mmCIF file of C-alpha atoms and ligand atoms in Angstrom:
data_model
loop_
_atom_site.group_PDB
_atom_site.id
_atom_site.type_symbol
_atom_site.label_atom_id
_atom_site.label_comp_id
_atom_site.label_asym_id
_atom_site.label_seq_id
_atom_site.Cartn_x
_atom_site.Cartn_y
_atom_site.Cartn_z
ATOM 1 C CA MET A 1 -0.025 -0.047 0.062
ATOM 2 C CA PHE A 2 2.733 2.130 1.187
ATOM 3 C CA ASN A 3 6.511 2.721 0.643
ATOM 4 C CA VAL A 4 8.582 3.304 4.228
ATOM 5 C CA VAL A 5 12.181 4.327 3.560
ATOM 6 C CA LEU A 6 14.547 4.002 6.561
ATOM 7 C CA VAL A 7 17.638 6.245 5.746
ATOM 8 C CA GLU A 8 20.709 4.690 7.457
ATOM 9 C CA PRO A 9 19.133 3.028 10.339
ATOM 10 C CA GLU A 10 21.262 2.373 13.087
ATOM 11 C CA ILE A 11 19.036 0.112 15.828
ATOM 12 C CA PRO A 12 18.143 -3.082 14.709
ATOM 13 C CA PRO A 13 15.209 -3.327 16.927
ATOM 14 C CA ASN A 14 13.666 -0.525 15.427
ATOM 15 C CA THR A 15 13.906 -1.586 11.840
ATOM 16 C CA GLY A 16 12.544 -4.881 13.171
ATOM 17 C CA ASN A 17 9.561 -3.078 14.614
ATOM 18 C CA VAL A 18 9.118 -0.922 11.372
ATOM 19 C CA GLY A 19 9.441 -4.127 9.042
ATOM 20 C CA ARG A 20 6.299 -5.596 11.582
ATOM 21 C CA LEU A 21 4.533 -2.293 10.867
ATOM 22 C CA CYS A 22 4.852 -2.720 6.975
ATOM 23 C CA LEU A 23 3.739 -6.106 6.642
ATOM 24 C CA ALA A 24 0.890 -5.559 8.748
ATOM 25 C CA THR A 25 -0.032 -2.373 6.078
ATOM 26 C CA ARG A 26 0.841 -4.407 2.965
ATOM 27 C CA SER A 27 3.729 -1.796 2.794
ATOM 28 C CA THR A 28 7.408 -2.205 1.416
ATOM 29 C CA LEU A 29 10.109 -1.489 3.328
ATOM 30 C CA HIS A 30 13.370 0.437 1.691
ATOM 31 C CA LEU A 31 16.679 0.326 3.854
ATOM 32 C CA VAL A 32 18.733 2.761 2.600
ATOM 33 C CA LYS A 33 22.594 1.940 3.163
ATOM 34 C CA PRO A 34 24.895 2.190 5.134
ATOM 35 C CA LEU A 35 23.044 0.420 7.793
ATOM 36 C CA GLY A 36 24.143 0.003 11.176
ATOM 37 C CA PHE A 37 23.758 -3.606 11.348
ATOM 38 C CA SER A 38 23.413 -6.792 9.253
ATOM 39 C CA ILE A 39 20.217 -7.866 7.670
ATOM 40 C CA GLN A 40 20.678 -11.016 9.507
ATOM 41 C CA ASP A 41 20.832 -9.404 12.766
ATOM 42 C CA ARG A 42 19.066 -11.499 15.596
ATOM 43 C CA GLN A 43 17.424 -8.527 17.212
ATOM 44 C CA LEU A 44 16.161 -7.524 13.909
ATOM 45 C CA LYS A 45 14.326 -10.610 13.549
ATOM 46 C CA ARG A 46 13.432 -10.650 17.222
ATOM 47 C CA ALA A 47 11.763 -7.201 16.951
ATOM 48 C CA GLY A 48 9.784 -8.398 13.816
ATOM 49 C CA LEU A 49 8.985 -11.672 15.328
ATOM 50 C CA ASP A 50 8.223 -14.524 13.262
ATOM 51 C CA TYR A 51 7.196 -12.420 10.231
ATOM 52 C CA TRP A 52 10.604 -10.725 9.472
ATOM 53 C CA HIS A 53 11.455 -13.220 6.425
ATOM 54 C CA GLU A 54 7.867 -12.215 5.265
ATOM 55 C CA VAL A 55 8.644 -8.309 4.887
ATOM 56 C CA ASP A 56 8.539 -7.023 1.676
ATOM 57 C CA LEU A 57 12.069 -5.757 1.822
ATOM 58 C CA ARG A 58 14.384 -3.387 -0.607
ATOM 59 C CA VAL A 59 18.053 -2.393 0.298
ATOM 60 C CA TRP A 60 19.334 0.548 -1.656
ATOM 61 C CA ASP A 61 22.976 1.677 -1.794
ATOM 62 C CA SER A 62 21.952 5.353 -1.743
ATOM 63 C CA PHE A 63 18.495 7.550 -1.686
ATOM 64 C CA ALA A 64 19.313 8.349 -5.332
ATOM 65 C CA ASP A 65 19.632 4.817 -6.332
ATOM 66 C CA LEU A 66 16.046 4.182 -4.591
ATOM 67 C CA GLN A 67 14.502 7.355 -6.424
ATOM 68 C CA ALA A 68 16.248 6.289 -10.003
ATOM 69 C CA ALA A 69 14.543 3.042 -9.824
ATOM 70 C CA GLN A 70 11.063 4.567 -9.002
ATOM 71 C CA SER A 71 8.062 5.681 -11.457
ATOM 72 C CA PRO A 72 8.710 9.713 -12.225
ATOM 73 C CA GLY A 73 5.436 10.136 -10.531
ATOM 74 C CA ALA A 74 6.397 8.773 -7.199
ATOM 75 C CA ARG A 75 5.673 11.132 -3.911
ATOM 76 C CA TYR A 76 7.909 11.568 -1.396
ATOM 77 C CA PHE A 77 7.388 12.879 1.963
ATOM 78 C CA PHE A 78 10.280 13.283 4.248
ATOM 79 C CA LEU A 79 9.737 13.012 8.383
ATOM 80 C CA THR A 80 11.552 15.793 10.486
ATOM 81 C CA THR A 81 11.154 17.554 13.346
ATOM 82 C CA LYS A 82 12.649 20.789 11.701
ATOM 83 C CA VAL A 83 9.130 21.813 9.716
ATOM 84 C CA GLN A 84 6.024 23.184 10.666
ATOM 85 C CA ARG A 85 3.794 21.452 8.427
ATOM 86 C CA ALA A 86 1.743 18.649 10.114
ATOM 87 C CA TYR A 87 1.535 15.075 8.820
ATOM 88 C CA CYS A 88 -2.184 14.865 9.359
ATOM 89 C CA ASP A 89 -2.845 17.875 6.568
ATOM 90 C CA VAL A 90 -1.114 15.847 3.832
ATOM 91 C CA ARG A 91 -3.670 13.892 1.601
ATOM 92 C CA PHE A 92 -1.622 10.556 1.203
ATOM 93 C CA ARG A 93 -1.949 8.371 -2.007
ATOM 94 C CA SER A 94 -1.627 4.353 -1.785
ATOM 95 C CA GLY A 95 2.134 4.409 -3.380
ATOM 96 C CA ASP A 96 3.453 7.520 -1.706
ATOM 97 C CA PHE A 97 7.285 6.891 0.065
ATOM 98 C CA LEU A 98 7.354 7.942 3.616
ATOM 99 C CA VAL A 99 11.002 8.739 4.604
ATOM 100 C CA PHE A 100 12.741 8.586 7.886
ATOM 101 C CA GLY A 101 16.123 9.426 9.067
ATOM 102 C CA ARG A 102 18.558 7.803 11.276
ATOM 103 C CA GLU A 103 18.228 7.535 15.020
ATOM 104 C CA THR A 104 21.009 9.863 15.903
ATOM 105 C CA LYS A 105 20.943 12.481 13.176
ATOM 106 C CA GLY A 106 17.972 12.214 11.254
ATOM 107 C CA LEU A 107 17.624 13.113 7.714
ATOM 108 C CA PRO A 108 20.850 14.808 5.807
ATOM 109 C CA GLU A 109 20.245 18.435 5.561
ATOM 110 C CA ASN A 110 21.065 18.431 1.798
ATOM 111 C CA LEU A 111 18.101 15.811 1.084
ATOM 112 C CA LEU A 112 15.810 18.048 3.492
ATOM 113 C CA ALA A 113 16.984 21.209 1.790
ATOM 114 C CA ALA A 114 16.467 19.759 -1.785
ATOM 115 C CA ASN A 115 12.705 18.574 -0.833
ATOM 116 C CA ILE A 116 11.830 21.216 1.588
ATOM 117 C CA ASP A 117 8.310 21.387 0.350
ATOM 118 C CA SER A 118 7.777 17.509 0.950
ATOM 119 C CA CYS A 119 8.980 17.728 4.686
ATOM 120 C CA ILE A 120 6.510 16.922 7.297
ATOM 121 C CA THR A 121 6.288 16.951 11.092
ATOM 122 C CA ILE A 122 4.503 15.309 13.839
ATOM 123 C CA PRO A 123 3.389 17.647 16.070
ATOM 124 C CA MET A 124 4.846 17.483 19.796
ATOM 125 C CA HIS A 125 6.517 18.807 22.595
ATOM 126 C CA GLY A 126 8.890 18.269 25.618
ATOM 127 C CA THR A 127 11.264 16.016 23.674
ATOM 128 C CA ARG A 128 13.702 16.445 20.819
ATOM 129 C CA SER A 129 12.204 13.964 18.533
ATOM 130 C CA LEU A 130 10.205 10.536 18.718
ATOM 131 C CA ASN A 131 11.610 7.140 18.644
ATOM 132 C CA LEU A 132 11.857 6.132 14.821
ATOM 133 C CA ALA A 133 9.595 3.136 14.865
ATOM 134 C CA THR A 134 7.003 5.280 16.550
ATOM 135 C CA ALA A 135 7.144 8.173 14.220
ATOM 136 C CA ALA A 136 6.773 5.540 11.249
ATOM 137 C CA ALA A 137 3.554 3.824 13.204
ATOM 138 C CA ILE A 138 1.875 7.315 13.441
ATOM 139 C CA VAL A 139 2.325 8.706 9.901
ATOM 140 C CA LEU A 140 2.187 4.940 8.179
ATOM 141 C CA PHE A 141 -1.183 4.647 9.936
ATOM 142 C CA GLU A 142 -2.484 7.766 8.919
ATOM 143 C CA ALA A 143 -1.738 7.427 5.605
ATOM 144 C CA VAL A 144 -3.514 4.071 5.657
ATOM 145 C CA ARG A 145 -6.701 5.490 7.655
ATOM 146 C CA GLN A 146 -7.264 7.772 4.678
ATOM 147 C CA GLN A 147 -7.770 5.322 2.155
ATOM 148 C CA TYR A 148 -10.887 3.930 3.835
HETATM 149 C C1 SAM B 201 15.039 9.552 16.372
HETATM 150 S S1 SAM B 201 14.556 10.640 15.049
HETATM 151 C C2 SAM B 201 16.071 11.654 14.864
HETATM 152 C C3 SAM B 201 16.539 12.198 15.660
HETATM 153 C C4 SAM B 201 17.289 13.291 15.287
HETATM 154 N N1 SAM B 201 18.266 13.744 16.326
HETATM 155 C C5 SAM B 201 16.948 14.758 14.725
HETATM 156 O O1 SAM B 201 17.143 15.795 15.354
HETATM 157 O O2 SAM B 201 16.359 14.450 13.613
HETATM 158 C C6 SAM B 201 14.669 9.420 14.030
HETATM 159 C C7 SAM B 201 13.499 9.888 12.678
HETATM 160 O O3 SAM B 201 12.355 9.666 13.329
HETATM 161 C C8 SAM B 201 11.481 10.456 12.528
HETATM 162 N N2 SAM B 201 10.797 11.328 13.835
HETATM 163 C C9 SAM B 201 10.900 11.300 15.259
HETATM 164 N N3 SAM B 201 10.191 12.322 15.395
HETATM 165 C C10 SAM B 201 9.435 12.970 14.465
HETATM 166 C C11 SAM B 201 8.491 14.053 14.726
HETATM 167 N N4 SAM B 201 8.181 14.409 15.735
HETATM 168 N N5 SAM B 201 8.199 14.606 13.230
HETATM 169 C C12 SAM B 201 8.521 13.883 12.027
HETATM 170 N N6 SAM B 201 9.528 12.841 12.044
HETATM 171 C C13 SAM B 201 10.143 12.476 13.525
HETATM 172 C C14 SAM B 201 12.519 11.576 11.528
HETATM 173 O O4 SAM B 201 12.337 10.842 10.327
HETATM 174 C C15 SAM B 201 13.637 11.152 11.951
HETATM 175 O O5 SAM B 201 14.637 11.307 11.236
#
């Protein structure tokens, strides 16, 4: 239904959890290298439970490679704490790409700057950011909800 992109994820349980979210929503999980772990990591599989092998998983050498392999009409939304536009103000369409950054640093500044009109945020207060898998769940399930 959707495409979830994790750019340079570092923590295996987060990616395992996002894999489960993707499976539960018939979405594809894209991982952009470098990864902070091996795809065979035990913690990754544990977080994905018994289902990890069923996740529709694509691994890319770079975000540019991922984009080059998609149709020109593909839409990308970049999740960041650094903008004001709220994710719930977007009308998502099936097939959209939801792009998340790494746990320690977020998305690269150049990627955000080049796609500033497609950057969105989850409004919050009292903390610098949400956990990666939590952020992915919030936005992915809002996108799915809008399809009903
Ligand atoms: C742990 S956060 C990264 C924190 C990093 N220090 C930063 O300032 O971006 C990992 C990813 O989760 C997503 N994320 C976390 N909280 C978010 C929020 N409130 N709004 C949008 N995206 C969020 C972003 O994609 C972020 O790159």
